[in-house]
XYZ file of N, CA, C and O in Angstrom:
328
model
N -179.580 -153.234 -4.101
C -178.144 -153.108 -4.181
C -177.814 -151.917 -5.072
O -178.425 -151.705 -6.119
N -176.701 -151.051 -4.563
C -176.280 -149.766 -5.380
C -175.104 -150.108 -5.848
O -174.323 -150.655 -5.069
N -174.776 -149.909 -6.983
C -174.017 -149.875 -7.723
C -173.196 -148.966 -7.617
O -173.716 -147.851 -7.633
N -172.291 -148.982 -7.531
C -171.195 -147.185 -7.740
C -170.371 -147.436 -9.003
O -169.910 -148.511 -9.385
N -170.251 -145.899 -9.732
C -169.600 -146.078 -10.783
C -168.530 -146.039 -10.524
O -168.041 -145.452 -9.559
N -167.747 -146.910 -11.676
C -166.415 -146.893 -11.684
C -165.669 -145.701 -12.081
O -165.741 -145.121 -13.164
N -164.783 -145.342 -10.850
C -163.731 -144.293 -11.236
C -162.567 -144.297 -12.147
O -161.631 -145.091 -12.234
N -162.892 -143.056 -12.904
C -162.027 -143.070 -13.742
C -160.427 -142.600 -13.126
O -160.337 -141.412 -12.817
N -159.279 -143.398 -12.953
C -157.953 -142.716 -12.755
C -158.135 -142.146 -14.138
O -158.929 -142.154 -15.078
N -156.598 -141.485 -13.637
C -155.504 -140.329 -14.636
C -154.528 -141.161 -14.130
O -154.303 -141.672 -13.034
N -153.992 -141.162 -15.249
C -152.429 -141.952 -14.528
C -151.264 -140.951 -15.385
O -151.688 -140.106 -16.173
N -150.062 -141.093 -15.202
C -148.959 -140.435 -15.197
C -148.451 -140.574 -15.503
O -147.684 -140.480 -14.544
N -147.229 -141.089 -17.083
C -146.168 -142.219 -16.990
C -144.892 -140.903 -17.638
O -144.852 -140.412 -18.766
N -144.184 -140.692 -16.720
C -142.937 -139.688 -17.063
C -141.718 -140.815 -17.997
O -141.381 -141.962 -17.703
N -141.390 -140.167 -18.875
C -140.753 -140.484 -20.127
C -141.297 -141.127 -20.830
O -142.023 -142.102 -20.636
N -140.787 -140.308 -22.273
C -141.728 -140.621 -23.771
C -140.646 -141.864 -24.810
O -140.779 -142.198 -25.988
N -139.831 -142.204 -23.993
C -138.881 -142.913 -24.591
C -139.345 -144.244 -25.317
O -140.560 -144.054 -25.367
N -139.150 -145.298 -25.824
C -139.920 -146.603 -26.435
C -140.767 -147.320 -25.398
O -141.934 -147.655 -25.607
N -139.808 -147.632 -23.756
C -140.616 -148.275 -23.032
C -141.804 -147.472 -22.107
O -142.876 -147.991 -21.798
N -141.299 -145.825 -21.658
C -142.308 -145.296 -21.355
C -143.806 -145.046 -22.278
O -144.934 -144.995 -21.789
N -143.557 -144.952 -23.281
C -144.260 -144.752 -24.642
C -145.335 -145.645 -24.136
O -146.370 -145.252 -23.597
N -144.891 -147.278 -24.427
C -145.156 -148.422 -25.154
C -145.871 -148.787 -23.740
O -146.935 -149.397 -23.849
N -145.453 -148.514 -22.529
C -146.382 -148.643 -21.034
C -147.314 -147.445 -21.186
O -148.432 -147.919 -21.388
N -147.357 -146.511 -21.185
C -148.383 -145.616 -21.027
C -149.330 -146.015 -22.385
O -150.512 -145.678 -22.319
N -148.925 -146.629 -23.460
C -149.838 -146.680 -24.436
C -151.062 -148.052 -24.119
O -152.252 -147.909 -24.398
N -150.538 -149.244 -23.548
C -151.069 -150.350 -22.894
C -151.821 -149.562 -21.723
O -153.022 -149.831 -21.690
N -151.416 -148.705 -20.815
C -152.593 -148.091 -19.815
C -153.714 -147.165 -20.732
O -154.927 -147.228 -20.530
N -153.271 -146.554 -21.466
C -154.102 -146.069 -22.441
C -155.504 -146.704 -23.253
O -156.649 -146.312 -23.472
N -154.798 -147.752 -23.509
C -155.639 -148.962 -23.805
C -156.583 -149.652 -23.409
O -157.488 -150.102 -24.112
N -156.411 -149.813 -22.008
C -156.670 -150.090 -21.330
C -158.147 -149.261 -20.347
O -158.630 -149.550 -19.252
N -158.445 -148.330 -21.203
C -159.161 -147.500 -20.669
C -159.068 -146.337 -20.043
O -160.052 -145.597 -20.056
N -157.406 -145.784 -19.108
C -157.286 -144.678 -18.677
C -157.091 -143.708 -19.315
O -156.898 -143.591 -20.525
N -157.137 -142.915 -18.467
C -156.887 -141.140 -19.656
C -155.157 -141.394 -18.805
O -154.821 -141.940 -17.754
N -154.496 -140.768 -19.768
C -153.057 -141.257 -19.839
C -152.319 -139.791 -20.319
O -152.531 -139.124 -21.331
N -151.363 -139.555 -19.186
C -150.376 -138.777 -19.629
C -149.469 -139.402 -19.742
O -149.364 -140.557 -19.330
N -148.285 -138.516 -20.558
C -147.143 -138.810 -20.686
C -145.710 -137.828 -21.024
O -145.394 -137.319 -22.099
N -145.294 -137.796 -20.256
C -143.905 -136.773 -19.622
C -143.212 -136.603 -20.512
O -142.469 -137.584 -20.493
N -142.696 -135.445 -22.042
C -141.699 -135.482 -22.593
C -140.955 -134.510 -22.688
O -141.447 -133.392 -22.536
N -139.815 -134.630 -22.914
C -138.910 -133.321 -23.372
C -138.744 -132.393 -24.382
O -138.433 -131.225 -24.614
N -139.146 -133.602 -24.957
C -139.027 -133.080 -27.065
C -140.295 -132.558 -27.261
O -141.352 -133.066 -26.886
N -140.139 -131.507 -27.873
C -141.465 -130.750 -27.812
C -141.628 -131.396 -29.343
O -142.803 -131.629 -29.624
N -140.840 -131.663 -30.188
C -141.182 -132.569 -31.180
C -142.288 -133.993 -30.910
O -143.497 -134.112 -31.105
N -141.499 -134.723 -30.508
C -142.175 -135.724 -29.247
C -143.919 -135.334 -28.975
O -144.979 -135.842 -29.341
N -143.604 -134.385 -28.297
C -145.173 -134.485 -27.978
C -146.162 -133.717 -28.762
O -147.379 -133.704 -28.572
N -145.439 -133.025 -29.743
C -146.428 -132.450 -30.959
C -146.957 -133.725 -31.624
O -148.117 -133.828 -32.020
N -145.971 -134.753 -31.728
C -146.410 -136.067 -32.682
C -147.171 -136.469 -32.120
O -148.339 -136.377 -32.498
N -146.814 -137.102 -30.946
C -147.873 -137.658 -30.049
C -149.405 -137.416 -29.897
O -150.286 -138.249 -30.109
N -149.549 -136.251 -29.533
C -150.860 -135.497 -29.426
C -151.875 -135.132 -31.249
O -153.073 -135.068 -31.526
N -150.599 -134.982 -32.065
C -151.172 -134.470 -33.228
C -151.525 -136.296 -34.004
O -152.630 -136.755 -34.293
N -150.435 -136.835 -34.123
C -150.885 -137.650 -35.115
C -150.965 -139.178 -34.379
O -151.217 -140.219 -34.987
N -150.727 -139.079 -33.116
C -150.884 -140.652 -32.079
C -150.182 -141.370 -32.660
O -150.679 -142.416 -33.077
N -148.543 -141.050 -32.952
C -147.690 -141.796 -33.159
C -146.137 -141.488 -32.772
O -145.652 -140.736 -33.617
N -145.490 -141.736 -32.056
C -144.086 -141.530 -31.701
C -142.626 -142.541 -32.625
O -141.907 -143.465 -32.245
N -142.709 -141.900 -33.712
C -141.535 -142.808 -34.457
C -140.426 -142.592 -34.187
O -139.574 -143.089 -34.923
N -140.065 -141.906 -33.221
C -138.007 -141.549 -32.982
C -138.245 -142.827 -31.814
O -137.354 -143.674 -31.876
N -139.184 -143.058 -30.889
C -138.936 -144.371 -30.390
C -139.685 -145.512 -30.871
O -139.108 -146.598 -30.929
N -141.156 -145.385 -31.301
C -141.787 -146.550 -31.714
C -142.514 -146.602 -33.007
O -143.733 -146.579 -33.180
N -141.106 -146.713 -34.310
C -141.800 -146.752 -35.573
C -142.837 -147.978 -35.687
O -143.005 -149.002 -35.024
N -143.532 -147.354 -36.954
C -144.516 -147.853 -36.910
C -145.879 -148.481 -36.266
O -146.707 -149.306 -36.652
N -145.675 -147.551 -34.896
C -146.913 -147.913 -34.308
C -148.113 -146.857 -33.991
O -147.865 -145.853 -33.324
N -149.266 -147.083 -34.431
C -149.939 -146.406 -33.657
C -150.741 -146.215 -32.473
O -151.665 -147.023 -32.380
N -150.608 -145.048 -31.187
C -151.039 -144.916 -30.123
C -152.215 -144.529 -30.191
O -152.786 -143.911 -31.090
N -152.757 -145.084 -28.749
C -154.168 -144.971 -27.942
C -154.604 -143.250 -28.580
O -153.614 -142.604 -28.924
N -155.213 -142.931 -28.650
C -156.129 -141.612 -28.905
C -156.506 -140.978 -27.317
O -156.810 -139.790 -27.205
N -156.444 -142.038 -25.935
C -156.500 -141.528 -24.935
C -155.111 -141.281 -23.944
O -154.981 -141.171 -22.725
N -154.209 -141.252 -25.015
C -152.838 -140.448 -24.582
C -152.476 -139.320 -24.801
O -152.285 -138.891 -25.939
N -152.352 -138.786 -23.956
C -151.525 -137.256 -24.256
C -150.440 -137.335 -23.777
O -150.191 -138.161 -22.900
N -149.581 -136.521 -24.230
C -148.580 -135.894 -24.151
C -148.509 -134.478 -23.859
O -148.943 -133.489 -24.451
N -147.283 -134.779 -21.880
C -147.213 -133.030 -21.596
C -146.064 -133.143 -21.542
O -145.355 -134.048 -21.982
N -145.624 -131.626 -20.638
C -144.207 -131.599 -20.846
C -144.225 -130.970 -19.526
O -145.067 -130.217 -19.038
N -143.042 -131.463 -19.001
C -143.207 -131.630 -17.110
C -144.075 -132.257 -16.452
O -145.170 -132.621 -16.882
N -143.525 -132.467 -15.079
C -144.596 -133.231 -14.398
C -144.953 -132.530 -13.386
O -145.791 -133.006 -12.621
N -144.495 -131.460 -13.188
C -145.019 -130.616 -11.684
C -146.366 -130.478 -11.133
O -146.855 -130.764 -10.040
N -146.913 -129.854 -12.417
C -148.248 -129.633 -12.429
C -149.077 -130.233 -12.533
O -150.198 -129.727 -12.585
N -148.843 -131.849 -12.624
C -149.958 -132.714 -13.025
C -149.462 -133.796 -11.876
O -150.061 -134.857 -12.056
N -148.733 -133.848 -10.972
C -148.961 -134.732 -9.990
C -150.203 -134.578 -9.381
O -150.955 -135.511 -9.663
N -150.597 -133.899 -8.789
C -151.714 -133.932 -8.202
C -153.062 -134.038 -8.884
O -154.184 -134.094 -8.381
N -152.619 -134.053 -10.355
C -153.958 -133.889 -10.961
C -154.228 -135.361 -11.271
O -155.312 -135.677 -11.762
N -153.126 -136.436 -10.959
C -153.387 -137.624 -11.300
C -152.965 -139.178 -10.043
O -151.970 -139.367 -9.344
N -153.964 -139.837 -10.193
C -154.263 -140.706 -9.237
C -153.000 -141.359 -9.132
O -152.514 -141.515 -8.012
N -152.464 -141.720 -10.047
C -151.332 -143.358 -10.469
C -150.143 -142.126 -11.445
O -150.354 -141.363 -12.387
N -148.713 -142.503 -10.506
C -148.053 -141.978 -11.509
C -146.685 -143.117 -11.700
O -145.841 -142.926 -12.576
């Protein structure tokens, strides 16, 4: 019996707001490599730099396998699940 490895998705979650955040951070968690769609270039400096978004979710800290981009044009296709 062959085994096949499990594929890794990319998933997609556009807006960095508390509930987009707080869903892409649970897929994050969860094992995927995880984007996430923001406007605020503030926003996603935090995100990426210190894995924490406090203008929507003080006091928490995010997955380390989240990033934060900005637009989604270019990364539809680069990701399985958006």
């Amino acid at each position: 019996m062959k085994i096949l490895p499990i594929k890794k998705e990319k998933v997609l979650v556009i807006g960095a707001g508390a509930w987009g955040t707080a869903v892409a951070n649970l897929i994050a968690k969860n094992g995927y490599e995880t984007l996430l769609v923001a406007n605020d270039e503030n926003v996603i400096n935090e995100i990426n730099d210190k894995n924490t978004n406090h203008k929507f979710l003080p006091n928490i800290n995010l997955n380390k396998k989240l990033k934060a981009v900005e637009g989604f044009e270019s990364y539809i296709k680069k990701c399985d699940t958006i």
